[in-house]
């Protein structure tokens, strides 16, 4: 008999929010089953995204989340994401995954983006509504022939482009994994590890 899915408040309490001072300290992977249940609930909250600049077919069986004092972030890869896909990225956007967070934002020029440029969802957590953000991530080759990871908030204009580079971290168990490091009291750097031993770094800042 399958174990019951825990209540939404319990799942979200395990998955959010991020605390930047703990981003680099005591990081611990969340058990896969728990991350899967959280990913399912968040995907249901998002539903079908009609205005997406990159369409991610979320692989809810292979999410990844990390605790760092409390859990930092949850990432869900695209079902078709492979080393071969990333190795063959061209000038058409390749879907990479969904990145979920709260309390912090992907930084644009070192600062929080305008709220109108962020994609928010309200998720019920007990008696409270929790406001979570969804970022859609793709990869593309730019005009200079370099492959970039592209991060979108609300709408079709990207928030940031960051280089996709070879990693020395070694192969990972899940399609996308990540680690964070604290920069100062208001910012941290998130390193995404992708198939084919690629990586990309994204600056995060506390939400304003």
Coordinates of C-alpha atoms in Angstrom, one line a residue:
X1 CA 0.0 0.0 0.0
X2 CA 1.3 3.4 -0.9
X3 CA 2.1 5.8 1.9
X4 CA -0.2 8.8 2.0
X5 CA 1.0 12.1 0.5
X6 CA 1.8 14.4 3.4
X7 CA -0.2 17.6 3.7
X8 CA 0.9 20.6 1.7
X9 CA 2.1 22.6 4.7
X10 CA 4.4 19.7 5.7
X11 CA 5.9 19.4 2.2
X12 CA 6.4 23.2 1.9
X13 CA 7.9 23.5 5.3
X14 CA 10.4 20.9 4.2
X15 CA 11.1 22.6 0.9
X16 CA 11.0 26.4 1.6
X17 CA 12.1 29.1 2.3
X18 CA 15.8 29.8 1.4
X19 CA 17.9 31.5 4.0
X20 CA 21.0 33.0 2.4
X21 CA 23.1 32.9 5.5
X22 CA 22.7 29.1 5.5
X23 CA 23.2 28.6 1.8
X24 CA 26.7 27.3 2.0
X25 CA 26.5 25.6 5.5
X26 CA 25.4 22.1 6.2
X27 CA 23.8 21.4 2.8
X28 CA 22.0 18.2 2.6
X29 CA 20.0 16.6 -0.2
X30 CA 16.3 16.2 0.4
X31 CA 15.1 12.5 0.0
X32 CA 13.9 11.9 -3.5
X33 CA 10.4 10.8 -2.5
X34 CA 9.9 14.0 -0.6
X35 CA 11.2 16.2 -3.4
X36 CA 8.9 14.3 -5.9
X37 CA 5.9 15.1 -3.8
X38 CA 6.9 18.8 -3.5
X39 CA 7.5 18.9 -7.3
X40 CA 4.1 17.5 -8.0
X41 CA 2.3 20.0 -5.8
X42 CA 4.2 22.9 -7.3
X43 CA 3.6 21.7 -10.8
X44 CA -0.1 21.6 -10.1
X45 CA 0.0 25.1 -8.8
X46 CA 1.6 26.3 -12.0
X47 CA -0.7 24.4 -14.4
X48 CA -0.2 25.0 -18.1
X49 CA 2.0 28.1 -18.7
X50 CA 0.6 29.7 -21.9
X51 CA 3.1 32.5 -22.2
X52 CA 6.3 30.6 -21.6
X53 CA 9.3 31.6 -23.6
X54 CA 10.6 28.1 -23.2
X55 CA 8.3 25.2 -22.8
X56 CA 9.5 22.8 -20.1
X57 CA 8.0 19.3 -20.0
X58 CA 8.7 18.8 -16.3
X59 CA 10.1 15.5 -15.2
X60 CA 8.4 15.2 -11.8
X61 CA 10.2 11.9 -11.1
X62 CA 13.7 13.5 -11.0
X63 CA 13.5 16.8 -9.0
X64 CA 16.4 17.9 -6.8
X65 CA 16.3 19.9 -3.6
X66 CA 18.8 20.8 -0.9
X67 CA 18.6 21.7 2.8
X68 CA 20.9 24.4 4.1
X69 CA 19.5 25.3 7.5
X70 CA 16.2 25.1 5.6
X71 CA 15.8 24.0 2.0
X72 CA 17.2 26.4 -0.5
X73 CA 15.6 25.6 -3.8
X74 CA 13.9 22.9 -5.8
X75 CA 14.7 22.2 -9.5
X76 CA 12.8 20.0 -11.9
X77 CA 14.5 19.0 -15.2
X78 CA 12.9 18.8 -18.6
X79 CA 12.1 15.2 -19.5
X80 CA 14.3 15.3 -22.6
X81 CA 17.3 16.8 -20.9
X82 CA 20.4 14.8 -21.6
X83 CA 24.1 15.2 -22.1
X84 CA 23.6 14.8 -25.9
X85 CA 21.0 17.5 -25.9
X86 CA 23.3 20.0 -24.1
X87 CA 26.2 19.0 -26.3
X88 CA 24.2 19.8 -29.4
X89 CA 22.6 23.1 -28.3
X90 CA 22.1 25.5 -31.3
X91 CA 20.4 28.7 -32.0
X92 CA 17.0 27.3 -31.1
X93 CA 16.1 27.3 -27.4
X94 CA 16.6 23.9 -25.7
X95 CA 14.4 23.4 -22.6
X96 CA 16.4 22.7 -19.4
X97 CA 14.1 22.9 -16.4
X98 CA 12.0 24.7 -13.8
X99 CA 13.6 26.5 -10.8
X100 CA 11.4 27.2 -7.8
X101 CA 12.3 29.5 -4.9
X102 CA 10.9 31.9 -2.4
X103 CA 12.4 34.8 -0.3
X104 CA 15.2 35.3 -2.9
X105 CA 15.3 36.3 -6.5
X106 CA 17.5 35.7 -9.5
X107 CA 19.6 38.8 -9.6
X108 CA 19.6 41.2 -12.7
X109 CA 22.6 43.4 -12.7
X110 CA 23.2 42.6 -9.0
X111 CA 19.6 43.6 -7.9
X112 CA 16.2 42.1 -7.6
X113 CA 14.2 42.4 -10.9
X114 CA 11.0 44.4 -11.0
X115 CA 8.1 42.3 -9.6
X116 CA 6.3 42.5 -12.9
X117 CA 9.1 40.5 -14.4
X118 CA 8.7 37.7 -11.9
X119 CA 6.4 34.7 -12.1
X120 CA 4.6 34.2 -8.8
X121 CA 2.2 31.5 -7.6
X122 CA 0.3 31.5 -4.3
X123 CA 0.4 28.0 -2.7
X124 CA -1.7 27.2 0.4
X125 CA 0.3 26.3 3.4
X126 CA -1.9 25.6 6.4
X127 CA -3.8 28.8 7.2
X128 CA -1.3 30.9 5.2
X129 CA -0.7 31.5 1.5
X130 CA 2.9 31.0 0.5
X131 CA 4.1 33.0 -2.5
X132 CA 6.6 31.1 -4.6
X133 CA 8.5 32.0 -7.7
X134 CA 9.0 29.9 -10.8
X135 CA 11.9 30.5 -13.2
X136 CA 12.0 28.7 -16.6
X137 CA 15.4 27.8 -17.8
X138 CA 16.7 27.0 -21.3
X139 CA 20.0 26.8 -23.2
X140 CA 20.9 28.4 -26.5
X141 CA 24.0 29.3 -28.6
X142 CA 24.5 33.1 -28.8
X143 CA 25.7 35.1 -31.7
X144 CA 29.3 34.6 -30.7
X145 CA 28.9 30.8 -30.8
X146 CA 28.9 30.4 -27.0
X147 CA 26.3 28.3 -25.2
X148 CA 24.4 30.1 -22.5
X149 CA 21.9 29.2 -19.9
X150 CA 18.9 31.6 -20.2
X151 CA 16.6 32.3 -17.2
X152 CA 13.1 33.6 -17.6
X153 CA 10.7 35.0 -15.1
X154 CA 7.4 36.4 -16.3
X155 CA 7.0 36.9 -20.1
X156 CA 9.2 36.2 -23.0
X157 CA 12.2 38.4 -22.3
X158 CA 15.0 36.7 -20.4
X159 CA 16.1 38.0 -17.0
X160 CA 19.7 36.7 -17.3
X161 CA 22.1 34.9 -19.6
X162 CA 25.0 33.0 -18.0
X163 CA 27.7 30.9 -19.6
X164 CA 27.3 27.1 -19.7
X165 CA 30.7 25.7 -19.1
X166 CA 32.4 22.3 -18.5
X167 CA 32.5 21.3 -14.9
X168 CA 35.2 19.4 -12.9
X169 CA 32.6 18.3 -10.3
X170 CA 32.1 14.9 -11.8
X171 CA 29.0 13.1 -12.9
X172 CA 25.8 13.6 -10.8
X173 CA 23.0 11.2 -10.0
X174 CA 20.1 13.5 -11.0
X175 CA 19.8 15.3 -14.3
X176 CA 20.1 18.7 -12.5
X177 CA 21.8 19.2 -9.2
X178 CA 23.0 22.3 -7.5
X179 CA 25.1 23.8 -4.7
X180 CA 25.1 27.2 -3.2
X181 CA 27.6 29.5 -1.6
X182 CA 27.1 32.6 0.4
X183 CA 28.6 35.8 -1.0
X184 CA 27.4 38.2 1.7
X185 CA 24.4 38.8 3.9
X186 CA 22.2 39.6 0.9
X187 CA 23.4 37.5 -1.9
X188 CA 24.6 34.0 -2.8
X189 CA 25.7 32.1 -5.9
X190 CA 23.8 29.0 -7.1
X191 CA 25.8 26.6 -9.2
X192 CA 23.7 24.3 -11.4
X193 CA 25.3 21.0 -12.4
X194 CA 23.8 19.6 -15.7
X195 CA 24.2 16.4 -17.8
X196 CA 27.4 16.0 -19.7
X197 CA 29.3 17.6 -16.8
X198 CA 28.3 21.1 -17.6
X199 CA 27.7 23.8 -15.0
X200 CA 26.4 27.4 -14.8
X201 CA 26.4 30.0 -12.0
X202 CA 23.4 32.2 -11.2
X203 CA 23.5 35.1 -8.7
X204 CA 20.7 35.2 -6.1
X205 CA 19.7 38.1 -4.0
X206 CA 17.2 38.6 -1.1
X207 CA 13.8 39.6 -2.3
X208 CA 13.1 43.4 -1.9

